[in-house]
Each structure stands twice: as C-alpha cells, then as structure tokens.
C-alpha cells in the first residue's frame, strides 16, 4: 500500500464523528449522488465521470478509471453514500467495493476485493470508523453475517454474532444512536427472514444489533398500522442520524426505530423521492437538499433548495401515526385472531354444554325419583345404601316392602313389579339400562339375591337424596 493511500485511510477511518452522519442510497445502478462543499455531485462509475449540478444541468468536472467489463455491471450496483462532516465513503449493494471521496474532490478506491454477489439487500451502515453490512442474500442462500471493512487489510471481515438468526435475513429500516462511534455501535433494525425459503412466509421482525457484545436480540414483530401504509412495503432511501426517510405513494414518511415511531409528513409529490439525477431529496451532514427540474427538450433548468435538518422537519409537520414493531405475543394474536376466536367460541360452547349438562342431571334425578311409586322408592333406597359387594335377599325385600305376610307367589309378583318399575323408569328418565342385578344362589338355584350393578353404583348414588 502506498504512503498516500495509507494516509487517506487513516484520516478517513480514524476521524471522530464531530457532527451528523447521513446515508443516501442511490436509485440508479452505478451512479452515486452526494453533496461536496455545497455542490451536488454525480459520480458515474460506468462512464468514469464526476459531474456537478448547476442551474442548467450537469457539468463534467473530473474523470477516473473505470473497472473493466463485465465487472462494472456486477459490482457497481446501487451505490450507498455515507457521510460525516469530514468523511465521505461510497460502497455498493452486492459487492465489496469501497471508495473514498476526498476533500479535494478526488475519488480514491480503498479496497482490494474482486468478488460480488454475496450481500444483496444487506443493511449498510457507517458508524464513522467502520463500514458495516448485516445479512443479505447471495450464492443461493440468505445469511446473517455481520461484516465490516478492515482499512488495514482493505477487505471485509466477519464479526462473530450470537445467537444465529435462523434462515438469515435481509435489511429494511434501521436506526442507530447518533454521536461518537462508541455510542453508535447499537442498531435497531427491521429485518425480513425466510426470504428465499420455499413454502415459508417471510417473517418481518425487529432486532437489536449490539456490535460491542456481538449479539442479535429479538425485540418484536412488525406492527400493523391501520393509520399508515403496510410497513412491509416501506424502504428507506436515506438516513439522517437515527431517522429513515421513506417515500411511499408520493408521500414522505419518517421513522425512528430507537423510539419505535412512524411519522407521516405533509410533504407530497413526485419530487419527494431519492434524488435520481433530475429531482428528489439528497441529504448532507449539514441538512437536506430539495432538487427539482423544469427541463424541456431544448432547455435544462434545475432548482436547488437547502434546509437544515431542523427546519426541514419543522416544515414537514411530521405526525406520529403508529409503532414500527410490537411484542411477539401481540403480533401472534393479530395474525391468528380468527383461529383464536374460533377456539374461544368452541371452548365457550363446551363450557356451556358442560354446565347445561351438569344442571340437567339433578333435574333428571329429581324427576325420576318423583315418578317412582312409594314402594319402588323404598326398594331403590335400600339397594343404594347397601355396602359395595353385598347382596339383598328376597326375605329382606319382603320385610322393607311390608309384604312378608303375603303368599309366596304374591310376594314374588310384587317384588318383580317394583324392580321392573325401577329399571323401566330409570331407562326413561336417566337413560340408564338395566341396573338391578339378580344373582342366582349356586347351591339352590331357586334362591335369588339382588344388588345394583357395581359399575353403576357411583352414577346412581346422587339419587339417594331424592328418594
């Protein structure tokens, strides 16, 4: 590495954040836009040209050596410009290229990487000392790597992070605490998991990314905002400190994940987008540039208006319309409310049936007892109070029924009639089949004894209080 380049790298990556940090994501492959010494510049990595915007259009101010084809098309996609008051770094989606734009207005390549395609849609972030990439897709997989650019090695190095995020993730909105690099080492990001997994619905979640301790921490799931747009459709085109600038359906939104807040502004129109070389918003560490074009086929005309960030926010009249993420349990309730409602209704129905059944049992028992004749009540009560396993003889039944003085045939007939009544009415009112068991004596088969069937004794026991 030559001494001049070494000095540039040490100056760039050794500087402290004395002011505000911004990031602009270009909407055009291979073309970066930035503000340098209050001038709006365009750096075309395909043509190797640097141009300055004036009221009549773009004027070429410098040139630089381009990468050989087809490399330029592969590794110069959607440039990201990260700036502090004393540093301007340009990196790219899906490649390891890193450029510095010096105070003298010269483009200087810092990396020695020659590969691409491994970090599509990664979160790109510059904390003032390191350029970071989190997650991304590439080589037919989605990963959860945290990569940082090492200025001494001039290559990207992995930062071990735990725990792993299953399925990997791609980036969305993010916020980092503004200030010195040490304070800016924690981000809150809205990520999308399972992006490439077949038959799995992508999961949008909020994570805390702690670069000091090397940890990913799940904070919650994406919120549902009835007052605002679907958060899954939102992508920031620029970042100022912890703020995300979002263009959606010709309206400008602001979001801050550190306070978990989404804001709608009163700024609308086709010019409230990422600057595309004709019109849009372009951030600098000092404030916001609003650029519009009134060009015709024969005459180019551009207008540039600058506002400090505080004035821009005041003029935007931002109103909070909701949260960006919410606790997981609340998200699951929202996602599965139909199934939960169906289960609750089913549970309520079951409880109702059980209660109704419970209330109906005493009524059925009472109706059964009322339907029995006086002698049948006496016989049933006597059978119910017997110890389990005991047998009642014919003589005992005769005595409790008061028929012991009658002829033997009459005794047998009365006993049979009463026991039949007990069983038939039991079937009618209780739905219980034959429950009086007649046991024949093994020595004298003419003798019979009686008892309630053992398996039905507990079910019939509540009838005792009604007879």
PDB file of N, CA and C in Angstrom, residues 366-381 401 414-423 425-426 429 466-467:
ATOM      1  N   UNK A 366     -84.254 -35.842  40.007  1.00  0.00           N
ATOM      2  CA  UNK A 366     -85.451 -35.489  40.769  1.00  0.00           C
ATOM      3  C   UNK A 366     -86.719 -35.981  40.075  1.00  0.00           C
ATOM      4  N   UNK A 367     -86.765 -35.787  38.752  1.00  0.00           N
ATOM      5  CA  UNK A 367     -87.942 -36.257  38.003  1.00  0.00           C
ATOM      6  C   UNK A 367     -88.097 -37.774  38.121  1.00  0.00           C
ATOM      7  N   UNK A 368     -86.978 -38.475  38.093  1.00  0.00           N
ATOM      8  CA  UNK A 368     -87.008 -39.931  38.213  1.00  0.00           C
ATOM      9  C   UNK A 368     -87.558 -40.349  39.577  1.00  0.00           C
ATOM     10  N   UNK A 369     -87.049 -39.688  40.626  1.00  0.00           N
ATOM     11  CA  UNK A 369     -87.500 -40.037  41.972  1.00  0.00           C
ATOM     12  C   UNK A 369     -88.990 -39.760  42.149  1.00  0.00           C
ATOM     13  N   UNK A 370     -89.446 -38.610  41.589  1.00  0.00           N
ATOM     14  CA  UNK A 370     -90.867 -38.264  41.708  1.00  0.00           C
ATOM     15  C   UNK A 370     -91.758 -39.274  40.976  1.00  0.00           C
ATOM     16  N   UNK A 371     -91.254 -39.862  39.889  1.00  0.00           N
ATOM     17  CA  UNK A 371     -92.061 -40.786  39.082  1.00  0.00           C
ATOM     18  C   UNK A 371     -92.207 -42.161  39.726  1.00  0.00           C
ATOM     19  N   UNK A 372     -91.357 -42.466  40.687  1.00  0.00           N
ATOM     20  CA  UNK A 372     -91.414 -43.793  41.323  1.00  0.00           C
ATOM     21  C   UNK A 372     -92.589 -43.879  42.316  1.00  0.00           C
ATOM     22  N   UNK A 373     -93.140 -45.061  42.395  1.00  0.00           N
ATOM     23  CA  UNK A 373     -94.177 -45.326  43.399  1.00  0.00           C
ATOM     24  C   UNK A 373     -93.537 -45.382  44.779  1.00  0.00           C
ATOM     25  N   UNK A 374     -94.312 -45.228  45.866  1.00  0.00           N
ATOM     26  CA  UNK A 374     -93.725 -45.262  47.214  1.00  0.00           C
ATOM     27  C   UNK A 374     -92.933 -46.533  47.490  1.00  0.00           C
ATOM     28  N   UNK A 375     -93.458 -47.709  47.117  1.00  0.00           N
ATOM     29  CA  UNK A 375     -92.725 -48.948  47.363  1.00  0.00           C
ATOM     30  C   UNK A 375     -91.439 -49.020  46.541  1.00  0.00           C
ATOM     31  N   UNK A 376     -91.493 -48.497  45.302  1.00  0.00           N
ATOM     32  CA  UNK A 376     -90.299 -48.512  44.456  1.00  0.00           C
ATOM     33  C   UNK A 376     -89.214 -47.621  45.053  1.00  0.00           C
ATOM     34  N   UNK A 377     -89.600 -46.481  45.645  1.00  0.00           N
ATOM     35  CA  UNK A 377     -88.629 -45.603  46.300  1.00  0.00           C
ATOM     36  C   UNK A 377     -87.970 -46.320  47.478  1.00  0.00           C
ATOM     37  N   UNK A 378     -88.794 -47.036  48.259  1.00  0.00           N
ATOM     38  CA  UNK A 378     -88.254 -47.760  49.417  1.00  0.00           C
ATOM     39  C   UNK A 378     -87.244 -48.817  48.968  1.00  0.00           C
ATOM     40  N   UNK A 379     -87.593 -49.572  47.928  1.00  0.00           N
ATOM     41  CA  UNK A 379     -86.711 -50.639  47.449  1.00  0.00           C
ATOM     42  C   UNK A 379     -85.413 -50.070  46.889  1.00  0.00           C
ATOM     43  N   UNK A 380     -85.507 -48.976  46.089  1.00  0.00           N
ATOM     44  CA  UNK A 380     -84.311 -48.376  45.487  1.00  0.00           C
ATOM     45  C   UNK A 380     -83.401 -47.795  46.559  1.00  0.00           C
ATOM     46  N   UNK A 381     -84.006 -47.134  47.562  1.00  0.00           N
ATOM     47  CA  UNK A 381     -83.190 -46.548  48.623  1.00  0.00           C
ATOM     48  C   UNK A 381     -82.448 -47.629  49.391  1.00  0.00           C
ATOM     49  N   UNK A 401     -90.590 -53.938  52.225  1.00  0.00           N
ATOM     50  CA  UNK A 401     -91.778 -53.604  51.463  1.00  0.00           C
ATOM     51  C   UNK A 401     -93.062 -53.915  52.232  1.00  0.00           C
ATOM     52  N   UNK A 414     -95.021 -59.031  43.454  1.00  0.00           N
ATOM     53  CA  UNK A 414     -94.835 -57.631  43.875  1.00  0.00           C
ATOM     54  C   UNK A 414     -93.372 -57.210  43.709  1.00  0.00           C
ATOM     55  N   UNK A 415     -92.448 -58.097  44.161  1.00  0.00           N
ATOM     56  CA  UNK A 415     -91.023 -57.759  44.014  1.00  0.00           C
ATOM     57  C   UNK A 415     -90.673 -57.519  42.551  1.00  0.00           C
ATOM     58  N   UNK A 416     -91.120 -58.417  41.678  1.00  0.00           N
ATOM     59  CA  UNK A 416     -90.816 -58.298  40.258  1.00  0.00           C
ATOM     60  C   UNK A 416     -91.374 -57.003  39.676  1.00  0.00           C
ATOM     61  N   UNK A 417     -92.645 -56.680  40.084  1.00  0.00           N
ATOM     62  CA  UNK A 417     -93.264 -55.457  39.566  1.00  0.00           C
ATOM     63  C   UNK A 417     -92.484 -54.214  39.988  1.00  0.00           C
ATOM     64  N   UNK A 418     -92.081 -54.173  41.267  1.00  0.00           N
ATOM     65  CA  UNK A 418     -91.352 -52.991  41.773  1.00  0.00           C
ATOM     66  C   UNK A 418     -89.976 -52.862  41.106  1.00  0.00           C
ATOM     67  N   UNK A 419     -89.242 -53.956  41.005  1.00  0.00           N
ATOM     68  CA  UNK A 419     -87.905 -53.896  40.382  1.00  0.00           C
ATOM     69  C   UNK A 419     -88.008 -53.523  38.904  1.00  0.00           C
ATOM     70  N   UNK A 420     -89.036 -54.023  38.230  1.00  0.00           N
ATOM     71  CA  UNK A 420     -89.242 -53.657  36.823  1.00  0.00           C
ATOM     72  C   UNK A 420     -89.533 -52.162  36.701  1.00  0.00           C
ATOM     73  N   UNK A 421     -90.371 -51.640  37.613  1.00  0.00           N
ATOM     74  CA  UNK A 421     -90.667 -50.197  37.595  1.00  0.00           C
ATOM     75  C   UNK A 421     -89.398 -49.362  37.765  1.00  0.00           C
ATOM     76  N   UNK A 422     -88.567 -49.762  38.744  1.00  0.00           N
ATOM     77  CA  UNK A 422     -87.310 -49.034  38.993  1.00  0.00           C
ATOM     78  C   UNK A 422     -86.454 -48.969  37.728  1.00  0.00           C
ATOM     79  N   UNK A 423     -86.359 -50.087  37.016  1.00  0.00           N
ATOM     80  CA  UNK A 423     -85.491 -50.136  35.833  1.00  0.00           C
ATOM     81  C   UNK A 423     -86.104 -49.430  34.638  1.00  0.00           C
ATOM     82  N   UNK A 425     -88.387 -47.000  34.526  1.00  0.00           N
ATOM     83  CA  UNK A 425     -88.375 -45.541  34.705  1.00  0.00           C
ATOM     84  C   UNK A 425     -86.941 -44.990  34.726  1.00  0.00           C
ATOM     85  N   UNK A 426     -85.996 -45.793  35.202  1.00  0.00           N
ATOM     86  CA  UNK A 426     -84.585 -45.385  35.139  1.00  0.00           C
ATOM     87  C   UNK A 426     -84.120 -45.215  33.708  1.00  0.00           C
ATOM     88  N   UNK A 429     -86.011 -41.888  32.351  1.00  0.00           N
ATOM     89  CA  UNK A 429     -85.599 -40.581  32.851  1.00  0.00           C
ATOM     90  C   UNK A 429     -84.071 -40.374  32.837  1.00  0.00           C
ATOM     91  N   UNK A 466     -82.987 -37.930  46.847  1.00  0.00           N
ATOM     92  CA  UNK A 466     -84.332 -37.622  46.388  1.00  0.00           C
ATOM     93  C   UNK A 466     -85.348 -38.727  46.739  1.00  0.00           C
ATOM     94  N   UNK A 467     -84.842 -39.868  47.151  1.00  0.00           N
ATOM     95  CA  UNK A 467     -85.745 -40.977  47.478  1.00  0.00           C
ATOM     96  C   UNK A 467     -85.804 -41.182  48.991  1.00  0.00           C
TER      97      UNK A 467
END
